[in-house]
PDB file of C-alpha atoms and ligand atoms in Angstrom:
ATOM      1  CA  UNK A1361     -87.185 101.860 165.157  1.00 60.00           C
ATOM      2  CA  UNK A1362     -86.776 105.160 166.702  1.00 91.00           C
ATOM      3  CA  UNK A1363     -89.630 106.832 167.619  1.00 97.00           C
ATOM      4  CA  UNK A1364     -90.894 109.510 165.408  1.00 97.00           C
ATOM      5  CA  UNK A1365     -92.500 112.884 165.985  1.00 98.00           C
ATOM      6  CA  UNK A1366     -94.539 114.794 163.913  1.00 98.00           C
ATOM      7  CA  UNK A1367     -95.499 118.565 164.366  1.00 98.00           C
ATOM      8  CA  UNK A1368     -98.637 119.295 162.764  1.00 98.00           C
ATOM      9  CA  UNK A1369     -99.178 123.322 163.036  1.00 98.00           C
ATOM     10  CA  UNK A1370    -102.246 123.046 160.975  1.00 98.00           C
ATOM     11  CA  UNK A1371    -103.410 126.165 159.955  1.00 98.00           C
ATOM     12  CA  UNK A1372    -100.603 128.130 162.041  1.00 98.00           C
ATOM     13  CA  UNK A1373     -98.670 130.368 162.756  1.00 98.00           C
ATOM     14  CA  UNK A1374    -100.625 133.096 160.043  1.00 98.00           C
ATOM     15  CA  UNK A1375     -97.081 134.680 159.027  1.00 98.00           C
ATOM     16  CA  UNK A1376     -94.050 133.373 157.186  1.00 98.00           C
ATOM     17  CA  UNK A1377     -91.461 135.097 160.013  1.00 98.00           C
ATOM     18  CA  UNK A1378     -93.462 133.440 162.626  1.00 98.00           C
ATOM     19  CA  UNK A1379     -93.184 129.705 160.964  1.00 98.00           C
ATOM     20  CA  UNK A1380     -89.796 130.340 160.220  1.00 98.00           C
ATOM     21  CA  UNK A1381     -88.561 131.070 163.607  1.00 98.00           C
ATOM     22  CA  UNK A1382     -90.691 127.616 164.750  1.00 98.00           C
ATOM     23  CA  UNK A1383     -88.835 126.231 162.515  1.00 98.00           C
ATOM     24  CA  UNK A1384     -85.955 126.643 163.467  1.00 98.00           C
ATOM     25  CA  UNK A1385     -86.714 126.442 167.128  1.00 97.00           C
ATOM     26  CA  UNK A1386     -88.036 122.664 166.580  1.00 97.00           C
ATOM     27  CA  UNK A1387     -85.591 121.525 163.875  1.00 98.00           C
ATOM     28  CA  UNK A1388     -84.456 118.565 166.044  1.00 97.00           C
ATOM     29  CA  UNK A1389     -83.282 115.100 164.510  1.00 93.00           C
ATOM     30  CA  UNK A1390     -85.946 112.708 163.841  1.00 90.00           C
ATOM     31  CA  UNK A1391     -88.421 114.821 164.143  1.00 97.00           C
ATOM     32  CA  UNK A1392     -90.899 115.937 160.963  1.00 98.00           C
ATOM     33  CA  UNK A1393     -92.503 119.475 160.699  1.00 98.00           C
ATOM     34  CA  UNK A1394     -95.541 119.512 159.062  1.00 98.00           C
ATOM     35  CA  UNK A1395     -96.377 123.559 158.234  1.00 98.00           C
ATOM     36  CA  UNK A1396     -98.932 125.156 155.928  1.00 98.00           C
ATOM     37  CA  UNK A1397     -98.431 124.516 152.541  1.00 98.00           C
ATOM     38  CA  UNK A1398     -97.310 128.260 151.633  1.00 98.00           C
ATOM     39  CA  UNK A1399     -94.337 127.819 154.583  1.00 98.00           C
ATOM     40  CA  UNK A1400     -92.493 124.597 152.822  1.00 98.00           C
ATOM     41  CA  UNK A1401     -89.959 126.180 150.614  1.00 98.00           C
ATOM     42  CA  UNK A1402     -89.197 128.962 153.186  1.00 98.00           C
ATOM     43  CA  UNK A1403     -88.852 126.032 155.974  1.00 98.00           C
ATOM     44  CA  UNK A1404     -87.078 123.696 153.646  1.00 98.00           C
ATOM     45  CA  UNK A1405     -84.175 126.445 153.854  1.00 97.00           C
ATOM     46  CA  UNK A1406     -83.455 126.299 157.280  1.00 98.00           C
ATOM     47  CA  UNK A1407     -84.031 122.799 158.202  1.00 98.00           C
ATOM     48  CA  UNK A1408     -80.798 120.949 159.316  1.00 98.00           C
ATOM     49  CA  UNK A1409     -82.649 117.995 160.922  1.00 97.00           C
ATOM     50  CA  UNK A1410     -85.997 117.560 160.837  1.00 98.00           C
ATOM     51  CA  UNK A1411     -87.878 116.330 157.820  1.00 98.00           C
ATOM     52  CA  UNK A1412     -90.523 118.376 155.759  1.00 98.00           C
ATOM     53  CA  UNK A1413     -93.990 116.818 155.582  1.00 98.00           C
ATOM     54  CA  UNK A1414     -97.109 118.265 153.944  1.00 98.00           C
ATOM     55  CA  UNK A1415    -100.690 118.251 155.831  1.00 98.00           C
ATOM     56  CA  UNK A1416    -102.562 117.121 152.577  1.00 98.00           C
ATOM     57  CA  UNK A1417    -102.180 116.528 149.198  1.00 98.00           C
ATOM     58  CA  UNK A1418    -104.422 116.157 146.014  1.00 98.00           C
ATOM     59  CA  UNK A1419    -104.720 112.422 144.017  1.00 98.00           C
ATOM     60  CA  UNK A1420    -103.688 113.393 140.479  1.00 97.00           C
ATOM     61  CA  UNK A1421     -99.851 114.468 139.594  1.00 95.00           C
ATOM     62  CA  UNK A1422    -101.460 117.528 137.459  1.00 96.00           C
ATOM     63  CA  UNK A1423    -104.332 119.142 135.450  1.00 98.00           C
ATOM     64  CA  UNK A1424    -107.032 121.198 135.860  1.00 98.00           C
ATOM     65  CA  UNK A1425    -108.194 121.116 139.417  1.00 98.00           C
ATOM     66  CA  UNK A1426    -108.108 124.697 140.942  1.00 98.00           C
ATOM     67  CA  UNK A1427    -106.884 125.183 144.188  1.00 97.00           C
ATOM     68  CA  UNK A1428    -104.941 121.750 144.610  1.00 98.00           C
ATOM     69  CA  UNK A1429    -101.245 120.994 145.643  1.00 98.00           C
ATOM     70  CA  UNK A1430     -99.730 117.371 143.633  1.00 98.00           C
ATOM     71  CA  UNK A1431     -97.272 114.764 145.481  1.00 98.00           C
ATOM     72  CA  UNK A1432     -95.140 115.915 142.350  1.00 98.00           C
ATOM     73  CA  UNK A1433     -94.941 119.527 143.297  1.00 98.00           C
ATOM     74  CA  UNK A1434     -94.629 118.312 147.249  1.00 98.00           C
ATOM     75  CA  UNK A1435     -91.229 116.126 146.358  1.00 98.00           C
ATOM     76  CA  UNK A1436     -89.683 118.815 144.362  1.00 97.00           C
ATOM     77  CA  UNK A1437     -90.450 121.284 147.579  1.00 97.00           C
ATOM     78  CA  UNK A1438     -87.761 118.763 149.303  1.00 97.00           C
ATOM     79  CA  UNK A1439     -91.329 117.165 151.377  1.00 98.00           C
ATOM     80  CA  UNK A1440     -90.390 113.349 152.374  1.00 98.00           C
ATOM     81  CA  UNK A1441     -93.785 112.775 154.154  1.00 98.00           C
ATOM     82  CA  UNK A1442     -97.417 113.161 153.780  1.00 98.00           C
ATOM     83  CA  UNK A1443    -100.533 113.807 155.783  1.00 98.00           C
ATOM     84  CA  UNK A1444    -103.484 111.456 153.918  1.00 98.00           C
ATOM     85  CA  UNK A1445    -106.988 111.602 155.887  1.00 98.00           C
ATOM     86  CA  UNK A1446    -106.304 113.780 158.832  1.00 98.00           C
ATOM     87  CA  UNK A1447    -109.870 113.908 160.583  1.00 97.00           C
ATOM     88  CA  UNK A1448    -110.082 117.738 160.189  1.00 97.00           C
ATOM     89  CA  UNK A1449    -109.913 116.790 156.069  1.00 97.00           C
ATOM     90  CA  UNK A1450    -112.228 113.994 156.581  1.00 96.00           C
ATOM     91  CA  UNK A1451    -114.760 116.479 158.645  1.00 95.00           C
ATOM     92  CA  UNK A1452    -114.535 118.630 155.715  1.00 96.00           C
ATOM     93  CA  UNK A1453    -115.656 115.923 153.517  1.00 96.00           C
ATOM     94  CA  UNK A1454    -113.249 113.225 152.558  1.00 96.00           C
ATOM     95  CA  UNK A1455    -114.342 110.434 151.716  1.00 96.00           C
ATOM     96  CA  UNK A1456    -112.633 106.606 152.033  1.00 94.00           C
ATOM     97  CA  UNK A1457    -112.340 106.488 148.585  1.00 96.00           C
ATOM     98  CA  UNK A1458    -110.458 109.754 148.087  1.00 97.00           C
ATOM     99  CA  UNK A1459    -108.314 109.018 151.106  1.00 98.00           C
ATOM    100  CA  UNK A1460    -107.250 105.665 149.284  1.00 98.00           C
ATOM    101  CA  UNK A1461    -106.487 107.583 145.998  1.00 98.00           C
ATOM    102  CA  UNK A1462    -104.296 110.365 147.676  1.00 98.00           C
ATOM    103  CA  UNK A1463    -102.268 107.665 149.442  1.00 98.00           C
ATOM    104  CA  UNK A1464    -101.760 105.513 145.829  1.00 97.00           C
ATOM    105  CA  UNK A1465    -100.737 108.368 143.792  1.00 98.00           C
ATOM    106  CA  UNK A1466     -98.467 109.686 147.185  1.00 98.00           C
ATOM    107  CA  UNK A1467     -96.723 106.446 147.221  1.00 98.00           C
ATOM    108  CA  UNK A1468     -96.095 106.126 143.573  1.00 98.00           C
ATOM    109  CA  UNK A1469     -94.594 109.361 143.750  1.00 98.00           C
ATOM    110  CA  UNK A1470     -92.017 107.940 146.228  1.00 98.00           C
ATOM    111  CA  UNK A1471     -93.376 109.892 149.240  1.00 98.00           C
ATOM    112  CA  UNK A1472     -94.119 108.438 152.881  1.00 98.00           C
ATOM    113  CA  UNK A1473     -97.637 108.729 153.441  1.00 98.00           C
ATOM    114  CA  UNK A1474     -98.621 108.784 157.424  1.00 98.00           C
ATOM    115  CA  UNK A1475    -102.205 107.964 157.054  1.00 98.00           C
ATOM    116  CA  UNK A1476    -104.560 109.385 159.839  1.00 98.00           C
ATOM    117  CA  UNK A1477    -107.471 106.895 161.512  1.00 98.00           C
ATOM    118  CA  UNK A1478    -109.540 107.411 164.394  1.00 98.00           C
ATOM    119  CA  UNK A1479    -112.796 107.164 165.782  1.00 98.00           C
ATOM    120  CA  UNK A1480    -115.667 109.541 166.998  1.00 97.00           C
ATOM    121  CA  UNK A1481    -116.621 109.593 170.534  1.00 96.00           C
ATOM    122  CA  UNK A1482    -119.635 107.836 169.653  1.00 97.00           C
ATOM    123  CA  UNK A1483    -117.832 105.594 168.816  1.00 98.00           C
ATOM    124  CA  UNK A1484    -115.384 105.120 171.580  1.00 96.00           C
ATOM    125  CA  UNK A1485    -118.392 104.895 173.831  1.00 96.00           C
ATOM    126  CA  UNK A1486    -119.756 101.933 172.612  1.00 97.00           C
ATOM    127  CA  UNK A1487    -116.530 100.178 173.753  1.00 95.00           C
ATOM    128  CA  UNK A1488    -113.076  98.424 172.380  1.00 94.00           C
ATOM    129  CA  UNK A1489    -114.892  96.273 170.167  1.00 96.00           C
ATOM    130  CA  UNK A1490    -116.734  98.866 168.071  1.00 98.00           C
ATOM    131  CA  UNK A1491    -113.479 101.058 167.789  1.00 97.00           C
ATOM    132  CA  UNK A1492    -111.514  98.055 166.376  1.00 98.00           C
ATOM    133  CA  UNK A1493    -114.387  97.905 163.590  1.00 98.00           C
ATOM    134  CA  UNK A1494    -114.263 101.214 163.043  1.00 98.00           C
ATOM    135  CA  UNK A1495    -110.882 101.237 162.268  1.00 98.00           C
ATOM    136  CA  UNK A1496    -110.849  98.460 160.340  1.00 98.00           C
ATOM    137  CA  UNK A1497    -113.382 100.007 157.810  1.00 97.00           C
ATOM    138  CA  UNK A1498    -111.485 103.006 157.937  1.00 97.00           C
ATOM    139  CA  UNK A1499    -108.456 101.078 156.435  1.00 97.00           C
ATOM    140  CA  UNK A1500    -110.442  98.872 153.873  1.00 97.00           C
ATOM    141  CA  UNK A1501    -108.573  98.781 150.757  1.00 97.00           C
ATOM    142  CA  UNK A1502    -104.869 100.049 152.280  1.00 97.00           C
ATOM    143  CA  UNK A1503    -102.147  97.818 151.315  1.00 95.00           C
ATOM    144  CA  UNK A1504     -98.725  97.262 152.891  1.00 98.00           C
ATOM    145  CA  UNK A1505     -96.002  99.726 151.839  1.00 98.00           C
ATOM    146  CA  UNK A1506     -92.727 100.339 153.293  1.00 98.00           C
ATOM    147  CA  UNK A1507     -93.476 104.079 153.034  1.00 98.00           C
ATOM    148  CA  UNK A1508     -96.496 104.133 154.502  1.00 98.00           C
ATOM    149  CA  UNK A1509     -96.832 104.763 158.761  1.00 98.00           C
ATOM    150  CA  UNK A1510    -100.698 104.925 160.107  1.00 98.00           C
ATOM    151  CA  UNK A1511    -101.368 107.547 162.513  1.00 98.00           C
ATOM    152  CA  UNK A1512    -103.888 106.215 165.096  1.00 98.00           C
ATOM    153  CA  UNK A1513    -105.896 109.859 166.259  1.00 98.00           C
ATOM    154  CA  UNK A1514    -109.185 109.178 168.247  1.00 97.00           C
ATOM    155  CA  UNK A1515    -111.652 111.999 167.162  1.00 97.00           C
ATOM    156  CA  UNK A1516    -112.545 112.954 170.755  1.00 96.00           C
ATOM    157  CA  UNK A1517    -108.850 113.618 171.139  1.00 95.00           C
ATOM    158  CA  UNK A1518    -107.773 116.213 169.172  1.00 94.00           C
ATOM    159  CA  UNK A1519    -107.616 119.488 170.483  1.00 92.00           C
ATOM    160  CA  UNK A1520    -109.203 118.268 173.027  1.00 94.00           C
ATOM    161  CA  UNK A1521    -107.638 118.437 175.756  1.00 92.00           C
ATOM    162  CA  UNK A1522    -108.296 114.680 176.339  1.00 93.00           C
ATOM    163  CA  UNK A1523    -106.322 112.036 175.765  1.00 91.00           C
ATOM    164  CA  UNK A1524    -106.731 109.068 175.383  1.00 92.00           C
ATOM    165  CA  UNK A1525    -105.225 106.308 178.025  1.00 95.00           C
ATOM    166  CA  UNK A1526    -102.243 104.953 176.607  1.00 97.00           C
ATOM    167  CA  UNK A1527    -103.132 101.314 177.429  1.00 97.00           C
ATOM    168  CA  UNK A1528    -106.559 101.939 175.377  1.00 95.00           C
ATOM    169  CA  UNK A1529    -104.151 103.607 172.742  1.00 97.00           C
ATOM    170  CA  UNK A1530    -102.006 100.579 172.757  1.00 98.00           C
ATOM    171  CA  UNK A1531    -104.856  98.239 171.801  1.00 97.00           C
ATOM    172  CA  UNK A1532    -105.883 100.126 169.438  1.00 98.00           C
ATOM    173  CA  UNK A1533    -102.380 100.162 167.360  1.00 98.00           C
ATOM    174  CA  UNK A1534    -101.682  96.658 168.630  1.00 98.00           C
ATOM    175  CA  UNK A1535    -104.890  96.021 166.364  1.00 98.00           C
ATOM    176  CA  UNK A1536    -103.724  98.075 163.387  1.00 98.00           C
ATOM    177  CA  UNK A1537    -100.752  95.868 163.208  1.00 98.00           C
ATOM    178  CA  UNK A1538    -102.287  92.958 162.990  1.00 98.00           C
ATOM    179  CA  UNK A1539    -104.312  94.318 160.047  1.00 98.00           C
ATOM    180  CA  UNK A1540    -101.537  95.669 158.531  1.00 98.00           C
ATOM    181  CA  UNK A1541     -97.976  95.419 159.746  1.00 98.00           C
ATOM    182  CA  UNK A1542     -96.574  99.126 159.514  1.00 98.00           C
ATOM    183  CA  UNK A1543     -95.257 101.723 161.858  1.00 98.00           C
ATOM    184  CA  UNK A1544     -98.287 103.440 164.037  1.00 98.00           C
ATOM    185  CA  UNK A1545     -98.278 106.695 165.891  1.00 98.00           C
ATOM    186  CA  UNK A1546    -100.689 108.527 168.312  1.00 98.00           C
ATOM    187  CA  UNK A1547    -101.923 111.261 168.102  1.00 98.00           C
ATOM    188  CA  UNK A1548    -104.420 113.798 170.325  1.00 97.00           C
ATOM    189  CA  UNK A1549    -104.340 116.032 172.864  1.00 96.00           C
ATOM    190  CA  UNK A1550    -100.481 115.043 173.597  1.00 98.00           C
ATOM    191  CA  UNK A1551     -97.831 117.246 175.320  1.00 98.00           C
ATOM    192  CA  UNK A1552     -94.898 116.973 177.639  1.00 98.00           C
ATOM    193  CA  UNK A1553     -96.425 115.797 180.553  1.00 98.00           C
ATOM    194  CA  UNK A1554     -98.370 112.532 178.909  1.00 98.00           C
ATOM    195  CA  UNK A1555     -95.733 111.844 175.859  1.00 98.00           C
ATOM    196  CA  UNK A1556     -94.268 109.503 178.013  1.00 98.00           C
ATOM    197  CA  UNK A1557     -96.766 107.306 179.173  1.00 98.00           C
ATOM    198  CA  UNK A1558     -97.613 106.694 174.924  1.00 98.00           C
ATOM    199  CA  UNK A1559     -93.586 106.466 174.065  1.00 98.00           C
ATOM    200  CA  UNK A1560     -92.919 103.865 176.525  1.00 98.00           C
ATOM    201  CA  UNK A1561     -95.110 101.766 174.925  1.00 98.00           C
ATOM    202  CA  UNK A1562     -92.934  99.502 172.581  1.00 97.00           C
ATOM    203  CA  UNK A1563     -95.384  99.147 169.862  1.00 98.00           C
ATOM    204  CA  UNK A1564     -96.362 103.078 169.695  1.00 98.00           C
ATOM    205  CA  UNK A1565     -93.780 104.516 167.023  1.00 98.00           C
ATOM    206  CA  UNK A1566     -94.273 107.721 167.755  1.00 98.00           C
ATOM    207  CA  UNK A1567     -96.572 110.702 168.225  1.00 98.00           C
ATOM    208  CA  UNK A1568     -98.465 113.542 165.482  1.00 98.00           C
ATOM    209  CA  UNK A1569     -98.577 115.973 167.352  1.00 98.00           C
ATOM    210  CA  UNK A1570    -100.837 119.255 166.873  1.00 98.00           C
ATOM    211  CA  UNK A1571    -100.925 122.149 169.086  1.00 97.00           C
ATOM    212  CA  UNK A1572     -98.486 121.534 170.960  1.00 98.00           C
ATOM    213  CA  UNK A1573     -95.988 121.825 168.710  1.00 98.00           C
ATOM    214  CA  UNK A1574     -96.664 125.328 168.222  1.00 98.00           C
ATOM    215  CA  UNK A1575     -94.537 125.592 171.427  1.00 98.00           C
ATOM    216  CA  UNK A1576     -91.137 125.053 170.226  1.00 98.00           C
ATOM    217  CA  UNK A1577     -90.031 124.378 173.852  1.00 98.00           C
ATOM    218  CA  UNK A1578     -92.425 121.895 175.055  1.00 98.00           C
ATOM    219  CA  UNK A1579     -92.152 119.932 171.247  1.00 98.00           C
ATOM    220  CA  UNK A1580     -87.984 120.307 172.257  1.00 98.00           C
ATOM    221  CA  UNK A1581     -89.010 118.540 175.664  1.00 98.00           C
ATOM    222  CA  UNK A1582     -91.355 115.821 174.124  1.00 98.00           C
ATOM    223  CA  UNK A1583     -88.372 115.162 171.709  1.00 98.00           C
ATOM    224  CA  UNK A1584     -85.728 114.807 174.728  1.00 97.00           C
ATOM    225  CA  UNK A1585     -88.289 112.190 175.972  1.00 97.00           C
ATOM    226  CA  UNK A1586     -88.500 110.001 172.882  1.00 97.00           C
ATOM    227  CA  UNK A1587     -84.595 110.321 172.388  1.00 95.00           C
ATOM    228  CA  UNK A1588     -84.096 108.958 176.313  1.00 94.00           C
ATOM    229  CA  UNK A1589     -86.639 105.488 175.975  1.00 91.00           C
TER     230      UNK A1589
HETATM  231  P1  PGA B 199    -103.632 117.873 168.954  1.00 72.09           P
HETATM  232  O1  PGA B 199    -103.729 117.496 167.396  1.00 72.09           O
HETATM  233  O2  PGA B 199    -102.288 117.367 169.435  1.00 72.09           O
HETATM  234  O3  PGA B 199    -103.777 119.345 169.013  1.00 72.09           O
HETATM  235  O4  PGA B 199    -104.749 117.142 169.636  1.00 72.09           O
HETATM  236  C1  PGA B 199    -103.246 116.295 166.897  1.00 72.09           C
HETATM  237  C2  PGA B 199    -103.512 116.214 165.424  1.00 72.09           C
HETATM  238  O5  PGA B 199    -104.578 116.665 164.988  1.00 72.09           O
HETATM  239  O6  PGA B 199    -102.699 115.701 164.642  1.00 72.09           O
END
C-alpha cells in the first residue's frame, strides 16, 4: 500500500480564505486534508488530489441532536474519510462506547473511518507491556472492515513536541495488527525532519499529521518523502 498522509488542522486556520489557500497549497495525491467542518464544501471545490476527511462525526444519520454533523451529511459534502476518537474528542469526554457507535454508523454509511488510539504518558511509563493493554482495551469491540485504518497517536505526543521513537512506534502498530489486521498510521509531534524514520518502517502506513500540516511547505516535503520509500 502506499503510504498515506493525513493533515489534521484541527481547529485552524480561523478564516475560510486562509483554509482555502492551505488547501490548495497541500492538495497533493494521496494525501487527505482533514479541515474544520465549516471549510469542507469550500475545500471540496478546489481539491484536485487529495481526499476530504472530517475530524469527527456524530452516531445517528439524523434527528434532534443540536449542534451535531451525520456521516450522511459528511458523504454528500464529497468527505471519503473520517476522524472517530481523536484524543482531543476523547479528552473532551468520549467515551469507548460512543467511539464504537460513531465508527458503526460511519461505516454503514460507506465512509473510511481512521480510528485514533493512544496512550497517556502514564501510561507509556509503565513500559511496552502496559501500552499494548492499553490499546487493546481501547479497541475492545472494533471489528475488521476494509474501510476502516487505526491511527496509532501516543497521548504524550501530540503537540508535543515529542515523538515518539519509531522502533517503540513500530511495536506498538506491529501489535495492533495482530489484534486486528488493518492499515495503521502514526501520529504525534511529526514533521519533515522525523517523517522518515516512521515511513521507512514497512508496517507504518502512514502518518496523521497535526500542526504541521498547517505549513503547506513542510506537509509538501513530508509528502515528497513518503512518495520516494
Ligand atoms: P501533532 O498532532 O502532529 O500536532 O502532534 C497529531 C494529531 O493530533 O493528529
Amino acid at each position: 500500500m502506499k503510504k498515506l498522509l493525513i493533515a489534521n488542522w484541527k481547529m485552524n486556520p480561523v478564516f475560510e480564505k486562509d483554509a482555502v489557500k492551505l488547501a490548495q497549497g497541500s492538495d497533493i495525491k494521496n494525501t487527505v486534508i482533514a479541515p474544520p467542518f465549516l471549510f469542507l464544501k469550500s475545500i471540496k471545490s478546489v481539491l484536485k488530489n487529495a481526499t476530504l476527511c472530517a475530524q469527527d462525526v456524530f452516531y445517528e444519520e439524523q434527528g434532534a441532536y443540536t449542534g451535531e454533523v451525520s456521516p450522511l451529511m459528511l458523504k454528500k459534502l464529497g468527505v471519503k474519510y473520517v476522524l472517530v476518537g481523536h484524543s482531543e474528542r476523547r479528552h473532551l469526554g468520549e467515551s469507548d462506547g460512543m467511539i464504537l457507535k460513531k465508527m458503526r454508523t460511519t461505516l454503514d454509511a460507506g465512509l473510511k473511518v481512521v480510528l485514533c488510539v493512544g496512550e497517556p504518558l502514564s501510561v507509556r511509563k509503565k513500559g511496552d507491556i502496559e501500552v499494548k493493554k492499553y490499546i487493546k482495551n481501547q479497541l475492545r469491540g472494533v471489528s475488521y472492515s476494509k474501510s476502516l485504518i487505526v491511527a496509532y497517536e501516543p497521548i504524550w505526543a501530540i503537540g508535543t513536541g515529542r515523538y515518539a521513537n519509531p522502533e517503540d512506534a513500530l511495536s506498538v502498530v506491529q501489535y495492533i495488527k495482530s489484534i486486528i489486521s488493518v492499515p495503521v498510521l502514526y501520529g504525534g509531534s511529526t514533521n519533515s525532519q522525523n517523517a522518515k524514520g516512521f515511513l521507512e518502517k514497512k508496517e507504518i502506513d502512514g502518518l496523521l499529521i497535526g500542526r504541521t500540516s498547517l505549513n503547506a511547505k513542510e506537509f509538501e516535503k513530508i509528502a515528497k518523502i513518503a512518495e520516494e520509500i
